[in-house]
Coordinates of C-alpha atoms in Angstrom, one line a residue:
X1 CA 0.0 0.0 0.0
X2 CA 2.7 2.4 0.9
X3 CA 4.7 1.6 -2.2
X4 CA 1.7 2.2 -4.4
X5 CA 0.7 5.4 -2.5
X6 CA 4.2 6.9 -3.0
X7 CA 4.2 6.1 -6.7
X8 CA 0.8 7.6 -7.2
X9 CA 1.7 10.7 -5.2
X10 CA 4.9 11.2 -7.1
X11 CA 3.2 10.7 -10.5
X12 CA 0.5 13.2 -9.6
X13 CA 3.1 15.8 -8.6
X14 CA 4.2 15.9 -12.2
X15 CA 0.7 16.9 -13.5
X16 CA 0.5 20.5 -14.6
X17 CA 4.3 20.8 -15.1
X18 CA 5.9 22.0 -18.3
X19 CA 9.1 20.0 -18.3
X20 CA 10.6 18.4 -21.3
X21 CA 9.6 14.8 -21.9
X22 CA 13.1 13.7 -21.0
X23 CA 13.0 15.5 -17.6
X24 CA 9.5 14.1 -16.9
X25 CA 10.7 10.6 -17.7
X26 CA 13.8 11.0 -15.5
X27 CA 11.8 12.3 -12.6
X28 CA 9.2 9.6 -13.0
X29 CA 11.9 7.0 -12.9
X30 CA 13.2 8.4 -9.7
X31 CA 9.7 8.4 -8.2
X32 CA 9.5 4.7 -9.1
X33 CA 12.8 4.0 -7.4
X34 CA 11.7 5.9 -4.3
X35 CA 8.5 4.0 -4.1
X36 CA 10.1 0.6 -4.8
X37 CA 12.8 0.8 -2.2
X38 CA 10.2 1.4 0.5
X39 CA 9.4 -2.3 0.2
X40 CA 12.5 -3.0 2.3
X41 CA 12.1 -0.2 4.8
X42 CA 11.6 -2.5 7.8
X43 CA 14.6 -4.7 7.1
X44 CA 17.0 -2.1 5.7
X45 CA 15.7 1.3 7.0
X46 CA 19.1 3.1 6.7
X47 CA 19.8 2.0 3.2
X48 CA 16.2 2.9 2.1
X49 CA 16.6 6.4 3.6
X50 CA 19.9 6.9 1.8
X51 CA 18.4 5.9 -1.5
X52 CA 15.4 8.2 -1.0
X53 CA 17.7 11.1 -0.1
X54 CA 20.0 10.5 -3.2
X55 CA 17.0 10.3 -5.5
X56 CA 15.6 13.5 -4.0
X57 CA 18.9 15.3 -4.6
X58 CA 19.1 14.0 -8.2
X59 CA 15.5 15.0 -8.8
X60 CA 16.2 18.5 -7.4
X61 CA 19.2 18.8 -9.7
X62 CA 17.1 17.8 -12.7
X63 CA 14.2 20.1 -11.8
X64 CA 15.3 22.8 -9.4
X65 CA 11.9 24.4 -9.1
X66 CA 10.2 21.2 -7.8
X67 CA 9.5 20.8 -4.1
X68 CA 12.5 18.7 -2.8
X69 CA 10.4 17.0 -0.1
X70 CA 8.3 13.9 -0.8
X71 CA 6.1 11.3 1.0
X72 CA 8.8 8.7 0.5
X73 CA 11.1 10.8 2.8
X74 CA 8.5 10.7 5.6
X75 CA 8.0 6.9 5.4
X76 CA 11.8 6.3 5.2
X77 CA 12.5 8.5 8.2
X78 CA 9.6 6.8 10.1
X79 CA 11.1 3.4 9.3
X80 CA 14.6 4.5 10.7
X81 CA 13.0 5.9 13.8
X82 CA 11.0 2.6 14.4
X83 CA 13.4 -0.1 13.2
X84 CA 16.8 1.6 13.0
X85 CA 19.7 1.4 15.5
X86 CA 20.1 4.0 18.1
X87 CA 23.0 5.9 16.6
X88 CA 21.3 6.2 13.2
X89 CA 18.1 7.5 14.8
X90 CA 20.1 10.2 16.6
X91 CA 21.8 11.2 13.4
X92 CA 18.5 11.5 11.6
X93 CA 16.7 13.6 14.2
X94 CA 19.9 15.8 14.6
X95 CA 19.9 16.4 10.8
X96 CA 16.2 17.3 10.9
X97 CA 16.7 19.8 13.7
X98 CA 19.7 21.4 11.9
X99 CA 17.6 21.7 8.7
X100 CA 14.8 23.4 10.5
X101 CA 17.1 25.8 12.4
X102 CA 19.0 26.7 9.2
X103 CA 15.8 27.2 7.3
X104 CA 14.4 29.5 10.0
X105 CA 17.7 31.4 10.1
X106 CA 17.7 31.9 6.3
X107 CA 14.1 33.0 6.6
X108 CA 15.2 35.7 9.1
X109 CA 17.9 36.7 6.7
X110 CA 15.3 37.1 3.9
X111 CA 16.5 34.2 1.9
X112 CA 13.0 33.0 1.3
X113 CA 13.8 30.8 -1.7
X114 CA 16.3 28.6 0.0
X115 CA 14.3 28.5 3.2
X116 CA 11.2 27.5 1.3
X117 CA 13.0 24.4 0.0
X118 CA 14.7 23.4 3.2
X119 CA 11.9 24.0 5.7
X120 CA 9.4 21.4 4.4
X121 CA 11.9 18.6 4.2
X122 CA 13.2 19.4 7.7
X123 CA 9.7 19.6 9.2
X124 CA 8.5 16.4 7.5
X125 CA 11.6 14.6 8.7
X126 CA 11.2 15.8 12.3
X127 CA 7.5 14.9 12.5
X128 CA 8.0 11.5 10.9
X129 CA 10.9 10.8 13.4
X130 CA 8.7 11.9 16.4
X131 CA 5.8 9.6 15.3
X132 CA 8.2 6.7 14.8
X133 CA 9.8 7.3 18.2
X134 CA 6.4 7.2 19.8
X135 CA 5.5 3.9 18.1
X136 CA 8.9 2.4 18.9
X137 CA 8.4 3.3 22.6
X138 CA 5.0 1.8 22.7
X139 CA 6.2 -1.4 21.1
X140 CA 9.1 -1.7 23.6
X141 CA 6.8 -1.0 26.5
X142 CA 4.3 -3.7 25.4
X143 CA 7.0 -6.2 24.6
X144 CA 8.5 -5.7 28.1
X145 CA 5.1 -5.9 29.7
X146 CA 4.4 -9.2 27.9
X147 CA 7.9 -10.6 28.8
X148 CA 7.3 -9.6 32.5
X149 CA 3.9 -11.2 32.6
X150 CA 5.3 -14.3 31.0
X151 CA 8.1 -14.5 33.5
X152 CA 5.6 -14.0 36.4
X153 CA 3.5 -16.8 35.0
X154 CA 6.5 -19.1 34.7
X155 CA 7.6 -18.3 38.2
X156 CA 4.1 -18.9 39.6
X157 CA 4.0 -22.2 37.7
X158 CA 7.4 -23.2 39.1
X159 CA 6.4 -22.3 42.6
X160 CA 3.2 -24.3 42.3
X161 CA 5.2 -27.3 40.9
X162 CA 7.5 -27.2 43.9
X163 CA 4.6 -26.9 46.3
X164 CA 2.8 -29.9 44.8
X165 CA 6.1 -31.9 44.7
X166 CA 6.6 -31.1 48.4
X167 CA 3.0 -32.1 49.2
X168 CA 3.3 -35.4 47.2
X169 CA 6.6 -36.2 48.8
X170 CA 5.5 -35.5 52.4
X171 CA 2.2 -37.3 52.1
X172 CA 3.3 -40.4 50.1
X173 CA 6.7 -40.9 51.7
X174 CA 5.2 -40.7 55.2
X175 CA 2.3 -43.0 54.7
X176 CA 4.1 -45.5 52.5
X177 CA 7.1 -45.6 54.9
X178 CA 4.7 -46.3 57.7
X179 CA 3.0 -49.1 55.8
X180 CA 6.4 -50.6 54.8
X181 CA 7.6 -50.7 58.4
X182 CA 4.3 -52.2 59.7
X183 CA 4.4 -54.9 57.0
X184 CA 8.1 -55.6 57.8
X185 CA 7.3 -55.9 61.5
X186 CA 4.5 -58.3 60.8
X187 CA 6.8 -60.4 58.5
X188 CA 9.6 -60.5 61.1
X189 CA 7.2 -61.5 63.9
X190 CA 5.9 -64.3 61.7
X191 CA 2.3 -63.4 62.0
X192 CA 0.0 -61.1 60.1
X193 CA -2.3 -59.8 62.8
X194 CA -5.6 -58.2 61.9
X195 CA -4.5 -55.0 63.7
X196 CA -1.4 -54.7 61.5
X197 CA -3.3 -55.3 58.3
X198 CA -6.0 -52.8 59.3
X199 CA -3.3 -50.2 60.0
X200 CA -1.7 -50.8 56.6
X201 CA -5.1 -50.6 54.9
X202 CA -5.9 -47.3 56.7
X203 CA -2.5 -45.9 55.6
X204 CA -3.1 -46.9 52.0
X205 CA -6.6 -45.4 52.0
X206 CA -5.3 -42.1 53.5
X207 CA -2.5 -42.0 50.8
X208 CA -5.0 -42.5 48.0
X209 CA -7.3 -39.9 49.5
X210 CA -4.5 -37.3 49.6
X211 CA -3.4 -38.2 46.1
X212 CA -6.9 -37.8 44.8
X213 CA -7.2 -34.4 46.4
X214 CA -3.9 -33.2 44.9
X215 CA -4.7 -34.7 41.4
X216 CA -8.1 -33.2 41.6
X217 CA -6.6 -29.7 42.1
X218 CA -4.2 -30.3 39.2
X219 CA -7.1 -31.2 36.9
X220 CA -9.2 -28.3 38.3
X221 CA -12.1 -30.8 38.4
X222 CA -15.3 -29.2 39.6
X223 CA -15.9 -32.2 41.8
X224 CA -12.5 -32.3 43.3
X225 CA -12.7 -32.5 47.2
X226 CA -11.7 -29.3 48.9
X227 CA -10.8 -30.7 52.3
X228 CA -9.1 -28.3 54.8
X229 CA -5.3 -28.5 55.0
X230 CA -4.0 -30.3 58.1
X231 CA -3.1 -28.2 61.1
X232 CA -0.8 -28.5 64.1
X233 CA -3.8 -29.7 66.2
X234 CA -3.6 -32.9 64.2
X235 CA 0.2 -33.4 64.8
X236 CA -0.6 -36.1 67.4
X237 CA -1.9 -38.3 64.5
X238 CA 1.5 -38.2 62.9
X239 CA 3.0 -40.1 65.8
X240 CA 0.6 -43.1 65.3
X241 CA 2.7 -44.8 62.6
X242 CA 5.8 -44.5 64.8
X243 CA 4.0 -46.0 67.8
X244 CA 2.6 -48.8 65.7
X245 CA 6.1 -49.5 64.6
X246 CA 7.1 -49.9 68.2
X247 CA 8.7 -46.5 68.9
X248 CA 8.1 -44.5 72.0
X249 CA 6.7 -41.3 70.4
X250 CA 5.8 -38.2 72.4
X251 CA 4.5 -34.7 71.5
X252 CA 5.1 -31.7 73.7
X253 CA 3.6 -28.2 73.2
X254 CA 5.0 -25.3 75.1
X255 CA 4.4 -21.6 75.2
X256 CA 1.2 -19.6 74.7
X257 CA -0.8 -21.4 72.0
X258 CA -2.4 -19.0 69.5
X259 CA -3.8 -19.0 66.0
X260 CA -1.2 -19.1 63.3
X261 CA -1.2 -18.2 59.6
X262 CA -2.6 -21.3 57.7
X263 CA 0.4 -21.5 55.4
X264 CA 2.9 -21.4 58.3
X265 CA 0.9 -24.0 60.2
X266 CA 0.8 -26.3 57.2
X267 CA 4.5 -26.0 56.8
X268 CA 5.2 -26.8 60.4
X269 CA 2.9 -29.8 60.1
X270 CA 4.7 -31.1 57.0
X271 CA 8.1 -30.6 58.6
X272 CA 7.0 -32.8 61.5
X273 CA 5.6 -35.3 59.1
X274 CA 8.7 -35.5 57.0
X275 CA 11.0 -35.7 60.1
X276 CA 9.1 -38.6 61.5
X277 CA 9.2 -40.3 58.1
X278 CA 13.0 -40.0 58.1
X279 CA 13.1 -41.5 61.6
X280 CA 11.1 -44.5 60.4
X281 CA 13.1 -44.9 57.3
X282 CA 16.7 -44.2 58.4
X283 CA 17.2 -43.8 62.1
X284 CA 16.8 -47.3 63.6
X285 CA 15.5 -45.5 66.6
X286 CA 13.3 -46.7 69.5
X287 CA 12.3 -43.2 70.7
X288 CA 11.2 -40.0 68.9
X289 CA 10.3 -36.7 70.6
X290 CA 8.4 -33.8 69.0
X291 CA 8.4 -30.4 70.6
X292 CA 6.3 -27.5 69.3
X293 CA 7.2 -24.2 71.1
X294 CA 5.2 -21.1 70.6
X295 CA 7.7 -18.2 71.0
X296 CA 6.7 -14.5 71.1
X297 CA 7.9 -13.9 67.6
X298 CA 8.3 -17.4 66.1
X299 CA 7.2 -21.0 66.1
X300 CA 10.0 -23.5 66.9
X301 CA 9.6 -27.1 65.9
X302 CA 12.1 -29.7 67.1
X303 CA 12.1 -33.4 66.3
X304 CA 14.6 -35.6 68.0
X305 CA 15.4 -39.4 68.1
X306 CA 17.8 -41.7 69.7
X307 CA 18.7 -43.7 66.5
X308 CA 21.9 -44.2 64.7
X309 CA 20.9 -44.2 61.0
X310 CA 20.7 -40.4 60.3
X311 CA 23.3 -37.7 60.5
X312 CA 23.6 -34.0 59.7
X313 CA 25.4 -34.6 56.5
X314 CA 22.5 -36.6 54.9
X315 CA 20.9 -33.5 53.4
X316 CA 20.7 -34.4 49.7
X317 CA 17.4 -36.2 49.8
X318 CA 14.1 -34.6 48.7
X319 CA 12.8 -34.8 52.3
X320 CA 15.4 -32.5 53.9
X321 CA 15.4 -30.3 50.8
X322 CA 11.7 -29.9 51.0
X323 CA 11.9 -29.0 54.7
X324 CA 14.6 -26.4 54.0
X325 CA 12.4 -24.9 51.2
X326 CA 9.4 -24.7 53.5
X327 CA 11.4 -22.9 56.2
X328 CA 13.0 -20.5 53.7
X329 CA 9.5 -19.5 52.4
X330 CA 9.0 -17.7 55.8
X331 CA 12.5 -16.4 56.2
X332 CA 13.2 -18.9 58.9
X333 CA 16.2 -21.1 59.7
X334 CA 16.6 -24.8 60.0
X335 CA 19.3 -26.8 61.8
X336 CA 20.1 -30.5 61.9
X337 CA 22.6 -32.3 64.1
X338 CA 23.0 -34.6 67.1
X339 CA 20.1 -34.7 69.6
X340 CA 20.1 -34.8 73.4
X341 CA 18.6 -38.3 73.0
X342 CA 21.8 -39.5 71.4
X343 CA 20.5 -39.6 67.8
X344 CA 19.5 -37.0 65.2
X345 CA 17.5 -33.8 65.6
X346 CA 15.8 -31.4 63.2
X347 CA 15.1 -27.9 64.5
X348 CA 13.0 -25.5 62.4
X349 CA 12.2 -21.9 63.4
X350 CA 9.4 -20.2 61.5
X351 CA 9.2 -16.4 62.2
X352 CA 5.8 -14.9 63.0
X353 CA 5.6 -11.6 61.1
X354 CA 3.4 -9.0 62.7

């Protein structure tokens, strides 16, 4: 469209002129060249502008009384302003300003003829550059906006994947480990009591229920169960698998108990759950102790055992990594090491922001 428009505009500008046929043919040829090169204005804006300027100078030399400015100049300058590199853009706008200033100075010096020829070209160039600069700025703004939103979406998706991975690991590892230990204890004892089988069945059903809940959220199914997240009041239930495996498990709550943010309470619950799972899987312990301490500005959770299987250097598994991530979400700190019971201890401090 732009190529055709410039050709028509250039051809119409020759109507009513009284040039020789050779001059008209030469000027018409230059008009065709100006219009044709605009086809590459997006990919080669600087080269197109140079060709347009050269053809304008040649046309002015052939017919000095013609207006040196043309629509092709405006489109070429606009293309440089939108698609060209920074230095070329500055050179173009600088040249436009100089042309306007010189034309005004010549006008004040009563050189109307030269000023009349320079001023239109300078003004057209300057206006085209300003419009192009505005379009370029808007495109840059929108592209940055889209990129920022895309990055935020990717970050949100990554955080959600990590959250779901932690939930799956905490739930499945805890319940499956408890079932494995109960089954192993029944095998070693040489009898499969109804109580042990019922406990294994209950653990399996609880695991399936949690998996269905998480998978339902992933599918965004309208019928997905929206059960409340577990809280610290239910921490006593986490000790049941340890007790059924023959461990002496105790829970102690100290400090002034008060309502906690749901996300922080869930993290504390999952940390206790994962720590007990590690005791069952690795510690070879006979005793595990859980202490929940409500401090004035933080919640301190400590899980200790008297086993020999865990040590502070075993921090490469997904369990301890997940616990560290949960603590870091709240700007807290987590320490692992030897416990007062003679085994391994996990101590997580979750700050309570006012």
